[in-house]
Short mmCIF file of C-alpha atoms and ligand atoms in Angstrom, two decimals:
data_model
loop_
_atom_site.label_atom_id
_atom_site.label_comp_id
_atom_site.label_asym_id
_atom_site.label_seq_id
_atom_site.Cartn_x
_atom_site.Cartn_y
_atom_site.Cartn_z
CA MET Q 1373 -0.99 -167.90 90.92
CA ASN Q 1374 2.37 -169.66 91.46
CA LYS Q 1375 2.47 -173.24 92.53
CA LYS Q 1376 3.06 -173.17 96.63
CA LEU Q 1377 5.82 -175.20 97.68
CA PHE Q 1378 6.24 -177.01 101.21
CA ALA Q 1379 8.79 -179.21 102.79
CA ILE Q 1380 10.14 -181.06 105.65
CA PHE Q 1381 13.30 -180.09 107.40
CA GLY Q 1382 15.21 -182.63 109.28
CA ASN Q 1383 18.43 -184.60 109.69
CA PRO Q 1384 18.15 -187.64 108.66
CA VAL Q 1385 14.94 -186.73 106.52
CA SER Q 1386 15.14 -189.34 103.96
CA HIS Q 1387 12.67 -191.78 105.96
CA SER Q 1388 9.96 -189.17 106.16
CA LYS Q 1389 6.55 -190.25 105.03
CA SER Q 1390 5.30 -186.50 105.29
CA PRO Q 1391 6.02 -185.62 101.41
CA LEU Q 1392 4.12 -188.87 100.54
CA ILE Q 1393 1.10 -187.78 102.64
CA HIS Q 1394 0.88 -183.95 101.63
CA ASN Q 1395 1.31 -184.57 98.14
CA SER Q 1396 -1.46 -187.08 98.14
CA LEU Q 1397 -3.44 -184.67 99.73
CA PHE Q 1398 -2.57 -181.94 97.30
CA ARG Q 1399 -3.41 -184.23 94.15
CA GLU Q 1400 -6.61 -185.40 95.69
CA LEU Q 1401 -8.02 -182.11 96.70
CA GLU Q 1402 -6.71 -180.52 93.43
CA ILE Q 1403 -4.69 -177.86 95.23
CA ASP Q 1404 -1.65 -176.56 93.27
CA ALA Q 1405 1.20 -177.29 95.65
CA CYS Q 1406 4.20 -179.53 95.98
CA TYR Q 1407 5.97 -181.02 99.19
CA THR Q 1408 9.58 -181.97 99.15
CA ARG Q 1409 12.14 -182.95 101.73
CA TYR Q 1410 15.07 -180.88 102.85
CA LEU Q 1411 18.36 -182.36 104.31
CA LEU Q 1412 19.28 -179.23 106.57
CA ASP Q 1413 22.62 -179.15 108.30
CA ASP Q 1414 22.36 -176.48 110.79
CA GLY Q 1415 19.06 -175.69 112.74
CA GLY Q 1416 20.40 -171.92 113.01
CA GLY Q 1417 19.97 -171.48 109.43
CA LEU Q 1418 16.48 -172.65 109.49
CA LYS Q 1419 14.71 -169.46 108.90
CA GLU Q 1420 17.15 -168.12 106.06
CA LYS Q 1421 16.72 -171.64 104.45
CA PHE Q 1422 13.04 -171.31 104.36
CA PHE Q 1423 13.05 -168.09 102.90
CA GLU Q 1424 15.68 -169.03 100.49
CA LEU Q 1425 13.81 -171.79 99.05
CA GLY Q 1426 10.59 -169.61 98.68
CA LEU Q 1427 8.54 -171.94 100.82
CA SER Q 1428 4.83 -171.51 102.10
CA GLY Q 1429 5.27 -173.89 105.11
CA ILE Q 1430 7.32 -176.53 106.43
CA ASN Q 1431 7.11 -179.54 108.98
CA ILE Q 1432 10.20 -180.08 111.06
CA THR Q 1433 11.48 -183.23 112.47
CA ILE Q 1434 14.49 -184.57 114.52
CA PRO Q 1435 16.58 -182.77 115.44
CA PHE Q 1436 15.35 -179.20 114.66
CA LYS Q 1437 11.95 -178.97 116.60
CA GLU Q 1438 13.66 -176.43 119.06
CA ASP Q 1439 15.50 -174.27 116.45
CA ALA Q 1440 12.06 -174.12 114.66
CA PHE Q 1441 10.47 -172.90 118.00
CA LEU Q 1442 13.17 -170.13 118.05
CA ALA Q 1443 12.78 -169.12 114.38
CA CYS Q 1444 9.10 -168.38 114.58
CA ASP Q 1445 7.39 -164.83 115.01
CA VAL Q 1446 4.15 -166.16 116.46
CA LEU Q 1447 3.49 -169.41 118.50
CA ASP Q 1448 0.41 -171.44 119.30
CA ASP Q 1449 -0.15 -172.38 122.98
CA TYR Q 1450 1.05 -176.00 122.67
CA ALA Q 1451 4.47 -174.71 120.89
CA LYS Q 1452 4.94 -172.17 123.76
CA ASN Q 1453 4.41 -174.80 126.48
CA ILE Q 1454 6.27 -177.44 124.80
CA GLY Q 1455 9.25 -175.32 123.69
CA ALA Q 1456 9.16 -177.19 120.21
CA VAL Q 1457 7.46 -176.60 116.90
CA ASN Q 1458 6.99 -179.07 114.20
CA THR Q 1459 4.78 -177.05 111.77
CA ILE Q 1460 5.72 -173.49 110.37
CA VAL Q 1461 3.40 -171.48 108.07
CA LEU Q 1462 4.28 -168.35 106.44
CA LYS Q 1463 1.61 -165.61 106.72
CA GLU Q 1464 2.01 -161.93 105.34
CA GLY Q 1465 5.76 -162.03 106.18
CA LEU Q 1466 5.68 -163.66 109.47
CA LEU Q 1467 6.46 -167.44 110.56
CA TYR Q 1468 3.57 -168.96 112.59
CA GLY Q 1469 4.72 -171.97 114.50
CA PHE Q 1470 2.53 -174.82 115.71
CA ASN Q 1471 2.88 -178.15 117.51
CA THR Q 1472 0.72 -180.77 115.94
CA ASP Q 1473 2.34 -183.64 117.68
CA ALA Q 1474 0.17 -182.95 120.61
CA PRO Q 1475 -3.36 -183.02 119.21
CA GLY Q 1476 -2.19 -185.41 116.96
CA PHE Q 1477 -1.44 -187.80 119.82
CA MET Q 1478 -4.81 -187.23 121.25
CA ALA Q 1479 -6.72 -187.73 118.07
CA SER Q 1480 -4.63 -191.05 117.92
CA LEU Q 1481 -6.39 -192.25 121.06
CA ASP Q 1482 -9.65 -192.41 119.17
CA GLY Q 1483 -11.85 -191.44 122.00
CA PHE Q 1484 -10.06 -193.38 124.82
CA LEU Q 1485 -9.39 -190.86 127.51
CA PRO Q 1486 -7.40 -192.40 130.43
CA LYS Q 1487 -7.58 -191.33 134.01
CA LYS Q 1488 -3.89 -191.80 134.85
CA ALA Q 1489 -1.09 -192.06 132.37
CA ILE Q 1490 2.71 -192.84 132.45
CA ILE Q 1491 5.24 -191.85 129.97
CA LEU Q 1492 8.35 -193.67 129.37
CA GLY Q 1493 11.16 -191.06 128.07
CA ALA Q 1494 11.50 -187.53 128.50
CA GLY Q 1495 12.39 -186.06 125.14
CA GLY Q 1496 10.48 -183.81 122.97
CA THR Q 1497 7.78 -186.28 121.88
CA ALA Q 1498 7.05 -186.83 125.75
CA ARG Q 1499 6.68 -183.10 126.07
CA ALA Q 1500 4.04 -182.95 123.35
CA ILE Q 1501 2.27 -185.90 125.06
CA ALA Q 1502 2.57 -184.66 128.60
CA PHE Q 1503 1.08 -181.17 127.86
CA ALA Q 1504 -1.83 -182.89 125.67
CA LEU Q 1505 -2.94 -185.32 128.40
CA ARG Q 1506 -2.78 -182.62 131.16
CA LYS Q 1507 -4.75 -180.57 128.76
CA ALA Q 1508 -7.48 -183.58 128.69
CA GLY Q 1509 -7.61 -183.66 132.50
CA VAL Q 1510 -5.49 -186.78 132.71
CA LEU Q 1511 -3.07 -187.48 135.71
CA VAL Q 1512 0.48 -187.69 133.98
CA CYS Q 1513 3.64 -189.11 135.34
CA ILE Q 1514 6.75 -188.82 133.28
CA ALA Q 1515 9.45 -191.74 134.03
CA ASN Q 1516 12.82 -191.45 132.39
CA ARG Q 1517 16.14 -193.67 132.37
CA SER Q 1518 18.25 -190.40 133.53
CA ALA Q 1519 17.31 -187.44 135.64
CA GLY Q 1520 18.68 -184.78 133.49
CA ARG Q 1521 15.83 -184.44 130.90
CA LEU Q 1522 13.10 -184.64 133.85
CA GLU Q 1523 14.02 -181.15 135.01
CA PHE Q 1524 11.84 -179.50 132.35
CA PHE Q 1525 8.79 -181.57 133.38
CA GLU Q 1526 9.27 -180.81 137.11
CA LYS Q 1527 9.74 -177.03 136.60
CA ALA Q 1528 6.14 -177.48 134.39
CA ASP Q 1529 4.71 -178.97 137.61
CA PHE Q 1530 4.73 -182.84 136.40
CA ARG Q 1531 5.12 -185.63 138.57
CA THR Q 1532 8.56 -187.26 137.52
CA VAL Q 1533 10.40 -190.46 138.48
CA THR Q 1534 13.54 -192.20 137.26
CA PHE Q 1535 13.19 -195.83 136.17
CA ASP Q 1536 15.10 -197.08 139.17
CA MET Q 1537 12.74 -195.46 141.54
CA LEU Q 1538 9.51 -196.27 139.66
CA ASP Q 1539 7.04 -198.36 141.48
CA GLU Q 1540 5.95 -200.70 139.06
CA ALA Q 1541 2.83 -201.91 141.28
CA GLU Q 1542 1.25 -198.55 140.89
CA GLN Q 1543 -1.75 -198.43 138.42
CA PHE Q 1544 -1.90 -196.62 135.06
CA ASP Q 1545 -4.35 -197.20 132.41
CA LEU Q 1546 -2.06 -195.81 129.65
CA VAL Q 1547 1.43 -196.62 129.25
CA VAL Q 1548 3.21 -194.72 126.45
CA ASN Q 1549 6.64 -195.54 125.27
CA THR Q 1550 8.37 -192.32 123.90
CA THR Q 1551 12.02 -193.36 124.20
CA SER Q 1552 13.78 -194.46 121.14
CA ALA Q 1553 14.47 -198.16 122.54
CA GLY Q 1554 13.21 -200.43 119.84
CA LEU Q 1555 13.36 -197.98 117.05
CA THR Q 1556 16.36 -199.63 115.40
CA ASP Q 1557 16.90 -202.66 117.86
CA GLU Q 1558 14.83 -205.12 120.10
CA GLU Q 1559 15.53 -203.20 123.29
CA LEU Q 1560 12.76 -202.56 125.73
CA PRO Q 1561 12.45 -198.99 127.32
CA LEU Q 1562 13.02 -200.44 130.83
CA ASN Q 1563 13.73 -203.49 132.75
CA GLU Q 1564 11.64 -206.42 131.61
CA LYS Q 1565 10.25 -207.48 135.01
CA LYS Q 1566 9.04 -203.68 135.84
CA LEU Q 1567 7.64 -203.21 132.35
CA MET Q 1568 5.63 -206.37 132.58
CA ARG Q 1569 4.07 -205.20 135.86
CA LEU Q 1570 2.99 -201.68 134.51
CA LEU Q 1571 1.55 -203.43 131.29
CA SER Q 1572 -0.30 -205.71 133.09
CA ASN Q 1573 -2.16 -203.08 135.03
CA ALA Q 1574 -2.69 -200.90 131.86
CA LYS Q 1575 -5.75 -200.56 129.55
CA LEU Q 1576 -3.61 -199.43 126.44
CA ALA Q 1577 -0.13 -199.68 125.66
CA TYR Q 1578 1.15 -197.07 123.26
CA ASP Q 1579 4.60 -196.94 121.44
CA CYS Q 1580 5.15 -193.87 119.34
CA ILE Q 1581 7.56 -195.66 117.35
CA TYR Q 1582 5.40 -196.81 114.12
CA LYS Q 1583 6.50 -200.61 113.96
CA GLU Q 1584 5.95 -203.46 116.20
CA THR Q 1585 8.47 -203.00 118.94
CA SER Q 1586 9.46 -205.37 121.70
CA PHE Q 1587 7.37 -203.20 124.02
CA LEU Q 1588 4.28 -203.80 121.87
CA LYS Q 1589 5.11 -207.39 121.54
CA MET Q 1590 4.98 -207.72 125.43
CA ALA Q 1591 1.68 -205.80 125.41
CA LYS Q 1592 0.14 -208.45 122.86
CA LYS Q 1593 1.51 -211.28 124.91
CA LEU Q 1594 -0.19 -209.78 128.04
CA ASP Q 1595 -3.39 -209.65 125.88
CA LYS Q 1596 -3.64 -205.80 126.25
CA GLU Q 1597 -4.93 -203.35 123.74
CA ASN Q 1598 -1.92 -201.89 122.07
CA LYS Q 1599 -1.31 -199.19 119.49
CA ASN Q 1600 1.84 -198.07 117.40
CA GLY Q 1601 2.63 -194.44 116.34
CA LEU Q 1602 1.14 -194.60 112.80
CA ASP Q 1603 -2.04 -192.95 113.94
CA MET Q 1604 -0.03 -190.29 115.63
CA LEU Q 1605 1.93 -189.58 112.45
CA ILE Q 1606 -1.35 -189.49 110.35
CA TRP Q 1607 -3.03 -187.14 112.62
CA GLN Q 1608 -0.25 -184.63 113.08
CA ALA Q 1609 0.15 -184.47 109.51
CA VAL Q 1610 -3.74 -183.92 109.07
CA PHE Q 1611 -3.40 -180.78 111.75
CA ALA Q 1612 -0.37 -179.53 109.86
CA PHE Q 1613 -2.22 -179.64 106.38
CA GLU Q 1614 -5.09 -177.82 108.07
CA LYS Q 1615 -2.61 -175.10 108.89
CA PHE Q 1616 -0.72 -175.24 105.47
CA VAL Q 1617 -4.10 -175.02 103.46
CA GLY Q 1618 -6.38 -173.27 105.62
CA ILE Q 1619 -9.32 -175.73 105.66
CA ASP Q 1620 -10.72 -178.26 108.00
CA SER Q 1621 -9.87 -181.93 107.78
CA ASP Q 1622 -12.74 -184.23 106.86
CA LYS Q 1623 -12.99 -188.09 106.77
CA ARG Q 1624 -11.96 -187.90 103.02
CA MET Q 1625 -8.65 -186.65 103.81
CA LEU Q 1626 -7.88 -189.19 106.43
CA ASP Q 1627 -9.09 -192.03 103.88
CA VAL Q 1628 -6.26 -190.50 101.50
CA ILE Q 1629 -3.58 -190.47 103.86
CA LYS Q 1630 -4.30 -193.79 105.10
CA ARG Q 1631 -4.26 -195.18 101.69
CA ALA Q 1632 -0.79 -193.33 101.22
CA VAL Q 1633 0.79 -194.70 104.48
CA TYR Q 1634 -0.62 -198.24 105.19
P1 NDP I 547 14.48 -187.74 121.99
O1 NDP I 547 15.71 -187.89 121.52
O2 NDP I 547 14.00 -186.10 122.38
O3 NDP I 547 14.16 -188.30 123.67
C1 NDP I 547 14.60 -189.60 123.75
C2 NDP I 547 14.38 -190.26 124.95
O4 NDP I 547 14.45 -191.73 124.87
C3 NDP I 547 15.01 -189.74 126.21
O5 NDP I 547 14.09 -189.59 127.13
C4 NDP I 547 16.08 -190.83 126.51
O6 NDP I 547 16.58 -191.02 127.66
C5 NDP I 547 15.25 -192.22 125.90
N1 NDP I 547 15.93 -193.25 125.56
C6 NDP I 547 16.64 -193.35 124.45
N2 NDP I 547 17.32 -194.59 124.30
C7 NDP I 547 16.81 -195.36 125.29
C8 NDP I 547 17.03 -196.84 125.93
N3 NDP I 547 17.74 -197.66 125.03
N4 NDP I 547 16.57 -197.20 126.76
C9 NDP I 547 15.77 -196.27 127.61
N5 NDP I 547 15.51 -194.88 127.23
C10 NDP I 547 16.10 -194.44 126.17
O7 NDP I 547 13.48 -188.07 121.13
P2 NDP I 547 11.90 -187.72 120.48
O8 NDP I 547 11.30 -187.41 121.84
O9 NDP I 547 11.99 -186.77 119.48
O10 NDP I 547 11.41 -189.15 119.75
C11 NDP I 547 11.26 -190.34 120.60
C12 NDP I 547 10.45 -191.63 119.76
O11 NDP I 547 9.30 -190.99 119.36
C13 NDP I 547 11.45 -191.82 118.70
O12 NDP I 547 11.34 -193.06 118.51
C14 NDP I 547 10.30 -191.14 117.25
O13 NDP I 547 10.62 -192.01 116.22
C15 NDP I 547 9.27 -191.25 117.89
N6 NDP I 547 8.40 -190.18 117.43
C16 NDP I 547 7.06 -190.66 116.76
C17 NDP I 547 6.12 -189.62 116.29
C18 NDP I 547 4.94 -190.11 115.57
O14 NDP I 547 4.36 -189.30 114.98
N7 NDP I 547 4.52 -191.38 115.81
C19 NDP I 547 6.51 -188.15 116.53
C20 NDP I 547 7.63 -187.92 116.97
C21 NDP I 547 8.52 -188.75 117.53
P3 NDP I 547 17.78 -190.36 128.54
O15 NDP I 547 17.32 -188.99 128.74
O16 NDP I 547 18.14 -191.11 129.35
O17 NDP I 547 18.77 -190.15 127.37
#
């Protein structure tokens, strides 16, 4: 049988840890496959490129998750609701699309189930997390700097608020930062005083960025449980791998990924 080829499509894509994760798993599980990265210029050409490269499956990162959604023939429920796909698998000539960011986020909570959560930011990651939390019965509020991106959430019957209208005295046991504030700078996602109040009332402060941001530093100063986005990255990869190779994940697979990324 020919070696199967997988890839991550994105732009930029050089920073992605996905090749490291998936190649470690292929090696450890002795699966004859290889995973590479591909810098895609045009999201509209995603499907054509998939077939041209002879791929068996891909992950998709910024900014092509919506193009990937449009390219698929069959979608899972999360992908349908969220409108974005981060994993595609080829089966009998059809492209099957999945969103593994959503279950990946839930798995990364490691058993912690909040009653009430606030998500800061209203982009693609916020969509995945909002649907995942709602599916688990959590009351979710989406807060964003500007109103435009909140429309999607209003249509999907989520509670929404802009940062300037946010009542920071309201209690949320989970505060998730999905904004890109802190990704390449020391910015906080929202006004320091408001964030300090929100975090003071929280049980867990979660930043989807996988490094120590100013948001997480503030949570630590307040002596709050806190988490960066590394476990979400790991779990979305685990669920994508399950789709790629058709086997369920186990502890050994998790250990392999952790060894590769930590
Ligand atoms: P999007 O570009 O779709 O959304 C970005 C959001 O951030 C918008 O709501 C935007 O608000 C807000 N924002 C941007 N800059 C600021 C700022 N300076 N202050 C306040 N709000 C700001 O991004 P994604 O949802 O795709 O990704 C968001 C983050 O999540 C990224 O940092 C990414 O690295 C991380 N991520 C982590 C993953 C993981 O596995 N750990 C998986 C996927 C993403 P506005 O609408 O007002 O512009």
